[in-house]
GROMACS .gro file of C-alpha atoms in nm:
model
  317
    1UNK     CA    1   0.000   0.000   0.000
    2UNK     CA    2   0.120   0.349  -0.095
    3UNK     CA    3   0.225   0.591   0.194
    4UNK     CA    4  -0.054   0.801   0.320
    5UNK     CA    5  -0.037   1.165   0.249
    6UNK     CA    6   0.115   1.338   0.532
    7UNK     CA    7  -0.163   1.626   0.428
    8UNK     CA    8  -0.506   1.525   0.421
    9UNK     CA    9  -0.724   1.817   0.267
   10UNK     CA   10  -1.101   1.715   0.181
   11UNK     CA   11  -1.424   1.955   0.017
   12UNK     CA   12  -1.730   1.835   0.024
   13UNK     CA   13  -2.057   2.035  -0.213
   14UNK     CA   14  -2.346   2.039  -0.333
   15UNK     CA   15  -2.280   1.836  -0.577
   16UNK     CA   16  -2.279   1.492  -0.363
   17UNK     CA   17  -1.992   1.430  -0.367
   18UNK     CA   18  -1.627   1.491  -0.096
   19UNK     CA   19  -1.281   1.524  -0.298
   20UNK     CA   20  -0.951   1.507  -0.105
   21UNK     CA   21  -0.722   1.685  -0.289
   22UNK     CA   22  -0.305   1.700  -0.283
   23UNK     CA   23  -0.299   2.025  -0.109
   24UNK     CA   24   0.052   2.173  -0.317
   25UNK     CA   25  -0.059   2.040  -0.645
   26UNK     CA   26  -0.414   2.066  -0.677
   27UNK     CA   27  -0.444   1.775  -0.811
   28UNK     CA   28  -0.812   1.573  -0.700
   29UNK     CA   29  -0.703   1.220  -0.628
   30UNK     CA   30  -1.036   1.039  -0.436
   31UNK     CA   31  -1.366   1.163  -0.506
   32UNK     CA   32  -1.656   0.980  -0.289
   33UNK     CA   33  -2.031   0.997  -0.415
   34UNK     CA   34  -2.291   1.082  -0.108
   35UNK     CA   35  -2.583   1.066  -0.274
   36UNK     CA   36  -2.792   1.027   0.014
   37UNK     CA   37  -2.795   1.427   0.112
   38UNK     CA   38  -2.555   1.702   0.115
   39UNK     CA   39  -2.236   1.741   0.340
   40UNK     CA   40  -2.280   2.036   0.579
   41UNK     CA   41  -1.952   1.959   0.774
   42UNK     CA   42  -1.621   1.764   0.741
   43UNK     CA   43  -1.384   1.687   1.012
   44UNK     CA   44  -1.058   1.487   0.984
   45UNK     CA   45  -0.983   1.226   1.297
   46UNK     CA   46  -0.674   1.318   1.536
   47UNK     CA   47  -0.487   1.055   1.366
   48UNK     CA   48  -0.583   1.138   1.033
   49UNK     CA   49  -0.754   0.781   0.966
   50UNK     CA   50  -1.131   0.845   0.921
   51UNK     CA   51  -1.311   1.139   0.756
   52UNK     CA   52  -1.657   1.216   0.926
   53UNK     CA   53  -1.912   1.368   0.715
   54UNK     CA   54  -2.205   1.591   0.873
   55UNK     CA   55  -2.531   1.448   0.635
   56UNK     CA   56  -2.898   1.482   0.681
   57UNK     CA   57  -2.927   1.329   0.881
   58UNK     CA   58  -2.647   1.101   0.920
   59UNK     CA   59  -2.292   1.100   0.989
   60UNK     CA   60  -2.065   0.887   0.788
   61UNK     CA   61  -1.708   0.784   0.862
   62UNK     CA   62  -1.497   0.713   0.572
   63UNK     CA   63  -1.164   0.561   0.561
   64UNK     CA   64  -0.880   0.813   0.467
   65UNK     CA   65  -0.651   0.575   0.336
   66UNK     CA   66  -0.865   0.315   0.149
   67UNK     CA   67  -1.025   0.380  -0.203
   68UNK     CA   68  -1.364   0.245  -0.056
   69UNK     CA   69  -1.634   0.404  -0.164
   70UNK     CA   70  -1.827   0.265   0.127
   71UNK     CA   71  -1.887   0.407   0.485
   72UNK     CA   72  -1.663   0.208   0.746
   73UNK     CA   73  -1.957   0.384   1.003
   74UNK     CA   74  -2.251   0.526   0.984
   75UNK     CA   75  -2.419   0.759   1.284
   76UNK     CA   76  -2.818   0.765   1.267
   77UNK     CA   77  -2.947   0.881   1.557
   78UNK     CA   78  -3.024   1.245   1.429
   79UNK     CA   79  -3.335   1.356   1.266
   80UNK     CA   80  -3.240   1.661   1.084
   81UNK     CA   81  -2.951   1.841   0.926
   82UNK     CA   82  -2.608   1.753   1.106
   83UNK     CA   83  -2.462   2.098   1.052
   84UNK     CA   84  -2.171   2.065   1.318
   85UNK     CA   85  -1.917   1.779   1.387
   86UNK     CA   86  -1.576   1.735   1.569
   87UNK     CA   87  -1.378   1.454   1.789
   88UNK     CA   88  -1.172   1.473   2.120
   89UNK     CA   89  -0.830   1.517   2.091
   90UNK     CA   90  -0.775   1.154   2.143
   91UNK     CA   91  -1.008   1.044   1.917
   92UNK     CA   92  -1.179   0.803   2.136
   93UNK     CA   93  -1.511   1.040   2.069
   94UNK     CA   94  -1.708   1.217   1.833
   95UNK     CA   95  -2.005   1.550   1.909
   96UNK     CA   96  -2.216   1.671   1.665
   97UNK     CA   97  -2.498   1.953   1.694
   98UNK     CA   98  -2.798   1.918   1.421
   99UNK     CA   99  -3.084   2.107   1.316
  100UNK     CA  100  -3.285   1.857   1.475
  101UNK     CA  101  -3.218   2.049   1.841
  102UNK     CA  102  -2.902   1.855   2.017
  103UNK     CA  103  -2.603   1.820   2.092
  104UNK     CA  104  -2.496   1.411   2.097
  105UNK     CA  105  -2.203   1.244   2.189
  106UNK     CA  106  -2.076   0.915   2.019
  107UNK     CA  107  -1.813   0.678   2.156
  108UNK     CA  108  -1.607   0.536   1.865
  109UNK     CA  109  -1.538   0.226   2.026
  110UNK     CA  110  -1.939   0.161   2.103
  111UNK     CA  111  -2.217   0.186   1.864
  112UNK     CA  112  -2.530   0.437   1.939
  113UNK     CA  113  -2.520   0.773   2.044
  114UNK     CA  114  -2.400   0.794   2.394
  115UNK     CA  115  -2.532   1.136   2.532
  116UNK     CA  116  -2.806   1.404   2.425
  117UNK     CA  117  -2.805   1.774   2.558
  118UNK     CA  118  -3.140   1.952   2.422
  119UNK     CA  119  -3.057   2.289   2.304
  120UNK     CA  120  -3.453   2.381   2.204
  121UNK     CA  121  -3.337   2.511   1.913
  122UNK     CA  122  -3.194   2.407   1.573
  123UNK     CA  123  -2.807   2.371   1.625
  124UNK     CA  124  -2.583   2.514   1.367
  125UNK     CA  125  -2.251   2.482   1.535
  126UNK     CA  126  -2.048   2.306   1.872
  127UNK     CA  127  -1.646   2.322   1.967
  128UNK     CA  128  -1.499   2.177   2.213
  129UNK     CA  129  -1.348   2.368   2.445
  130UNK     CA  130  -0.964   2.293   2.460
  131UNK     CA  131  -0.972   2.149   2.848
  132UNK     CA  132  -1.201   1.850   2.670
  133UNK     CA  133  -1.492   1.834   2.901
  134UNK     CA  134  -1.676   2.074   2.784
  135UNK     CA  135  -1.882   2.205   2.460
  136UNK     CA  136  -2.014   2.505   2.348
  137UNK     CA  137  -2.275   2.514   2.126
  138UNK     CA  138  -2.483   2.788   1.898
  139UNK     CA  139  -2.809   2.816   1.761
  140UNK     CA  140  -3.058   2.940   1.515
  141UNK     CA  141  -3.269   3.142   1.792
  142UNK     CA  142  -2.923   3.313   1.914
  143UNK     CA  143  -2.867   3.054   2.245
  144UNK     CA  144  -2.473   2.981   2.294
  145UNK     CA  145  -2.423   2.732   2.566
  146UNK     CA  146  -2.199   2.523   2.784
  147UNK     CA  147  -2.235   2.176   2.819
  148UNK     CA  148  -2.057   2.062   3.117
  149UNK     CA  149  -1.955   1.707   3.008
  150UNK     CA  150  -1.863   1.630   3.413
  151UNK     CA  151  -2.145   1.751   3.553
  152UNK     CA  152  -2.341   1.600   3.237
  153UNK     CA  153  -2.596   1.934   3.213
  154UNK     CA  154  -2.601   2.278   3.086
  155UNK     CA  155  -2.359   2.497   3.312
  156UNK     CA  156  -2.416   2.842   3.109
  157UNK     CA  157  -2.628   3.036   2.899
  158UNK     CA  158  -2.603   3.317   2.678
  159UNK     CA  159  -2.774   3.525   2.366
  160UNK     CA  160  -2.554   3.791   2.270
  161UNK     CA  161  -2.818   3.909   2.061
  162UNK     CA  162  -3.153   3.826   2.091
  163UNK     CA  163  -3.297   3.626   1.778
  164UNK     CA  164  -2.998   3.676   1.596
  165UNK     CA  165  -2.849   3.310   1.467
  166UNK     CA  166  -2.496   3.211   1.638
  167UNK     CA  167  -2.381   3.092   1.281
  168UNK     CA  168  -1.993   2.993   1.420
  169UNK     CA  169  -1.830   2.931   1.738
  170UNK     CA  170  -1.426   2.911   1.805
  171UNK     CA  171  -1.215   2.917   2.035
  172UNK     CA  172  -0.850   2.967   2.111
  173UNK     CA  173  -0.600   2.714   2.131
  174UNK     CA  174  -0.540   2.751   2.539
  175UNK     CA  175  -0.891   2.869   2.609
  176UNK     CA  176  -0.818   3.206   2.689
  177UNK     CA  177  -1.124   3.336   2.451
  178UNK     CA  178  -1.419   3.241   2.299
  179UNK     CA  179  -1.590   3.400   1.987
  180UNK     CA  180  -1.915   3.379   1.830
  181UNK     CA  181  -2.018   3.513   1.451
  182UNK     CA  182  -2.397   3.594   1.359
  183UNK     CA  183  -2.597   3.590   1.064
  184UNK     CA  184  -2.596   4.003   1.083
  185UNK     CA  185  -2.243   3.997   1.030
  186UNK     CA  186  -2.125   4.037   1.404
  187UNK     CA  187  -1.844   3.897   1.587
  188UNK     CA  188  -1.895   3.875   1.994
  189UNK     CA  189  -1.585   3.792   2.142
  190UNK     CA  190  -1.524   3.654   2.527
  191UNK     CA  191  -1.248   3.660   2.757
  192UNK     CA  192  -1.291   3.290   2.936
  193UNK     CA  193  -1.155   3.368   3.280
  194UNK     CA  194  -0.858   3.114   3.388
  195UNK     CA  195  -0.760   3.009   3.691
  196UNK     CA  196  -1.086   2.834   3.792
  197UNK     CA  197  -1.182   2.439   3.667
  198UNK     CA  198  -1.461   2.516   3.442
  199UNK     CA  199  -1.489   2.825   3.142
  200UNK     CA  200  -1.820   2.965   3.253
  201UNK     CA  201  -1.705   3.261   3.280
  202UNK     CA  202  -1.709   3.471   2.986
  203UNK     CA  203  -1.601   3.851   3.048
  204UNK     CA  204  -1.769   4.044   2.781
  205UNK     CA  205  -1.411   4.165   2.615
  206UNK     CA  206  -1.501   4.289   2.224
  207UNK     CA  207  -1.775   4.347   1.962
  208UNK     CA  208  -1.658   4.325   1.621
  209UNK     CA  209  -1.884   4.435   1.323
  210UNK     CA  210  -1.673   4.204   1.059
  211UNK     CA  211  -1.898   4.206   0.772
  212UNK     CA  212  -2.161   4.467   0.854
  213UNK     CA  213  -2.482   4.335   0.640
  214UNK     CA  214  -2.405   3.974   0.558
  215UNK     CA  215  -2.347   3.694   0.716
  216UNK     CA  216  -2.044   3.539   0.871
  217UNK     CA  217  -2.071   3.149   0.797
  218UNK     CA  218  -1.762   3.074   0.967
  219UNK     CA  219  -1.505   3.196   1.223
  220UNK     CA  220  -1.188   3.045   1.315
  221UNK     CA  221  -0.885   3.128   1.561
  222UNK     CA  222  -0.565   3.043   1.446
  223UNK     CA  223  -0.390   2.750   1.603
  224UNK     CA  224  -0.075   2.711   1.902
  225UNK     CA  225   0.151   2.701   1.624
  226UNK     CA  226   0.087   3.003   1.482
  227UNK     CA  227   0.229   3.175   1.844
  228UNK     CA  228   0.299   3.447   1.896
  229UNK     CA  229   0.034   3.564   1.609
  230UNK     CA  230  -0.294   3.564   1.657
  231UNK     CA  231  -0.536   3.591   1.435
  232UNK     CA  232  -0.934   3.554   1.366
  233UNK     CA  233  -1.033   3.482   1.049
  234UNK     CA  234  -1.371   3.513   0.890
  235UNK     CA  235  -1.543   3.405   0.590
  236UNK     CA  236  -1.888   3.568   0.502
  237UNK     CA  237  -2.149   3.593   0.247
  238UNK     CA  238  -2.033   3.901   0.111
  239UNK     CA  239  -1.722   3.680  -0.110
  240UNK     CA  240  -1.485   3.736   0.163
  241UNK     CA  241  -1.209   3.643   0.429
  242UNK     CA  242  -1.133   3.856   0.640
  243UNK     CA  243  -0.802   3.822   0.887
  244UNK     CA  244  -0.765   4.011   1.222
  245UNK     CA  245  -0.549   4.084   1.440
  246UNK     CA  246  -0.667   3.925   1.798
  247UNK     CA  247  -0.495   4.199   1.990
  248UNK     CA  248  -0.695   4.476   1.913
  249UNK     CA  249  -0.927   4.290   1.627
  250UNK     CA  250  -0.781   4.557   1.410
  251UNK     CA  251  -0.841   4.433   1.014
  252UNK     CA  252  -0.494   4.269   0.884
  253UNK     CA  253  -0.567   4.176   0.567
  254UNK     CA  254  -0.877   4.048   0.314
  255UNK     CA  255  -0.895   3.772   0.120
  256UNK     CA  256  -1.043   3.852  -0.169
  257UNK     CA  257  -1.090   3.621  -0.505
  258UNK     CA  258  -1.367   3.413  -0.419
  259UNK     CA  259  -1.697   3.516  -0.673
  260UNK     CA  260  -1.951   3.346  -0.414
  261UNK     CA  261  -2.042   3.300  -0.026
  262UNK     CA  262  -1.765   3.170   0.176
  263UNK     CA  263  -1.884   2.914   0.384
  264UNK     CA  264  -1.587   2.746   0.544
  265UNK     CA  265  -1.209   2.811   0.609
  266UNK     CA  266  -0.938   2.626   0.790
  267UNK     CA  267  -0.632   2.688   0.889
  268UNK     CA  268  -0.283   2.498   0.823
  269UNK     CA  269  -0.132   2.394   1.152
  270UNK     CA  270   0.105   2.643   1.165
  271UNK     CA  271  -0.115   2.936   1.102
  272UNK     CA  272   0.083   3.044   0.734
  273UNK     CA  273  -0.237   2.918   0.534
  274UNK     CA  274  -0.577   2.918   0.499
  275UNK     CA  275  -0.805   2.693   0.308
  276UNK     CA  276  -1.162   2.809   0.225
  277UNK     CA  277  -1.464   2.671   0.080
  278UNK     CA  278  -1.702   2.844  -0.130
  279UNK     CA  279  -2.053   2.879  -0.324
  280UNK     CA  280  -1.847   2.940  -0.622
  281UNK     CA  281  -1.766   2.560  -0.668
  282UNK     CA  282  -1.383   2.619  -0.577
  283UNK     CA  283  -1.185   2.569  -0.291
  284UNK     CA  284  -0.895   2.779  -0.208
  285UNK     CA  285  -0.493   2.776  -0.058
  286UNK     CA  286  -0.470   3.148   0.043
  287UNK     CA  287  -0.094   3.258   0.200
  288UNK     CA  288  -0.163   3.462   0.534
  289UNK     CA  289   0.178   3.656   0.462
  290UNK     CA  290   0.072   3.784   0.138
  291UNK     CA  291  -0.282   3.733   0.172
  292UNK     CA  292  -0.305   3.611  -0.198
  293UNK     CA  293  -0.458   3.272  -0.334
  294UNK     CA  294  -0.174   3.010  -0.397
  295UNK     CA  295  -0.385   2.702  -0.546
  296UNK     CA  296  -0.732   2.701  -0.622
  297UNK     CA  297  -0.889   2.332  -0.554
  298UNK     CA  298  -1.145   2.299  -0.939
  299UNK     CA  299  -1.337   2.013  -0.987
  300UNK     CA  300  -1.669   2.022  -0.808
  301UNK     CA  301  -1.958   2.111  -1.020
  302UNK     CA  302  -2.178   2.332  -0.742
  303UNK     CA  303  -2.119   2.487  -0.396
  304UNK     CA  304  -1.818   2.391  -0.211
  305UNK     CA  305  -1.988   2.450   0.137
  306UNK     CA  306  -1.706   2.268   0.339
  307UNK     CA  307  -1.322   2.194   0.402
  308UNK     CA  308  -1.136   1.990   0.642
  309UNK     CA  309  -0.709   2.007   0.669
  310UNK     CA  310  -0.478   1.785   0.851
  311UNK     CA  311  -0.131   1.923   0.822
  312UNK     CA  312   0.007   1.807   1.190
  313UNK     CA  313   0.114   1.520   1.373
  314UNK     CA  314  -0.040   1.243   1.448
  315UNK     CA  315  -0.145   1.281   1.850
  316UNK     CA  316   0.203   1.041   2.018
  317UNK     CA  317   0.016   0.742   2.139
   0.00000   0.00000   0.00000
């Protein structure tokens, strides 16, 4: 068996189907048809094996390294649109937030869904916060709030703005801050107080009108390897990226070459690049130094709504 890429860089779109893609070439070398629905979310596994894909309203794990067309695992215990997926850092679990109201939890060793939190609302995005026993989740009526996976309940509430959708939700790399992007183009950013065992405590620190008029579909911190940067990037329905600067959320730079919404970006794990997804069927390698596009990822035939990247190491076992 060939070597598997050391860079792992998948699209999913309207279009049924996810590509992975060699990230420096371009080149499309697996494309997997999912007829059943559209993707809404891809994330890569810690060790870079599987490749979960947020359905409707299913989540399928595919094998990275196999030419198998065919699921290895399929997740069926949501009733709507899965619009948000991610895993623990070791891998040993999966969450996932759908329009269908919850937050779930899935053991990868077990089959079923292991946990449910009810969020009342349709779900359009969960992280997990960096000290792994918690999650943070946003929905379509404005709600954000902390699941306390400890204490196994809701531990904190909030609605920045009041019927406004919570569209994106990230936080930094050693949980210093939390921030959340709405569908009016606003960026609420946190201060998540340290020193005490949980994160409910978020200190009101920023209000950033990003993309004043259109949505922002996605907001990302950079990563611990992109120290001592760092930046907040985010993508929006008005064709853009925009980059800023964390200290001070001044603007650094736009990314600008996209003809459609933005609806996803990641970034490398070193912070230098930024992949993004968009409605205008490309995907694209964008250099945070000179804020131009490197590589643009052609092949799928409508919206490219999501990305997933891989660059790092493997998690030391």
């Amino acid at each position: 068996m060939s070597q598997p890429p050391s860079v792992i860089l998948a699209t999913a779109s309207y279009d049924h189907t996810i590509r992975f893609w060699e990230a420096k070439s371009g080149r499309c070398y697996r494309t997997i048809q999912y007829p059943e629905s559209q993707v809404n979310r891809l994330e890569i596994t810690p060790d870079k094996r599987f490749l979960a894909a947020a359905g409707n309203p299913h989540i399928r794990l595919f094998d990275v390294n196999s030419n198998s067309p065919q699921p290895v695992m399929s997740y069926d215990s949501h009733t709507n649109n899965v619009m948000a997926v991610g895993f623990q850092c070791d891998g040993n679990w999966m969450y996932s937030g759908s329009e269908d109201g919850t937050v779930k939890i899935w053991d990868l060793r077990a089959p079923g869904c292991q946990r449910e939190y009810e969020s009342r609302a349709a779900v359009n995005t969960v992280v997990l916060h960096p000290n792994q026993t918690e999650l943070i989740s946003g929905d379509q009526n404005g709600n954000i709030r902390v699941w306390d996976l400890t204490a196994n309940s809701c531990s904190c509430e909030l609605v920045p703005e009041v019927d406004t959708a919570v569209r994106s939700l990230t936080v930094m790399w050693d949980g210093s801050l939390v921030v959340a992007a709405n569908n009016r183009g606003t960026c609420y950013v946190w201060r998540l107080l340290r020193g005490t065992q949980t994160m409910t405590n978020f200190e009101p620190l920023h209000k950033l009108q990003a993309h004043e008029g259109h949505y922002i579909l996605k907001c990302l911190l950079s990563p611990e390897f992109c120290e001592p940067n760092r930046y907040l990037a985010t993508a929006s329905s008005d064709h853009t990226v925009k980059i800023w600067n964390v200290d001070g959320f001044t603007l650094e730079k736009t990314l600008v070459g996209h003809q459609r919404w933005v609806w996803d970006c990641v970034f490398s794990v070193d912070g230098a690049y930024l992949i993004t997804a968009s409605s205008d069927t490309t995907a694209r390698l964008w250099s945070m130094s000179s804020g131009e596009d490197i590589r643009v990822y052609q092949g799928h035939h409508k919206a490219t709504v999501c990305c997933a990247l891989h660059d790092g190491a493997e998690p030391s076992s």
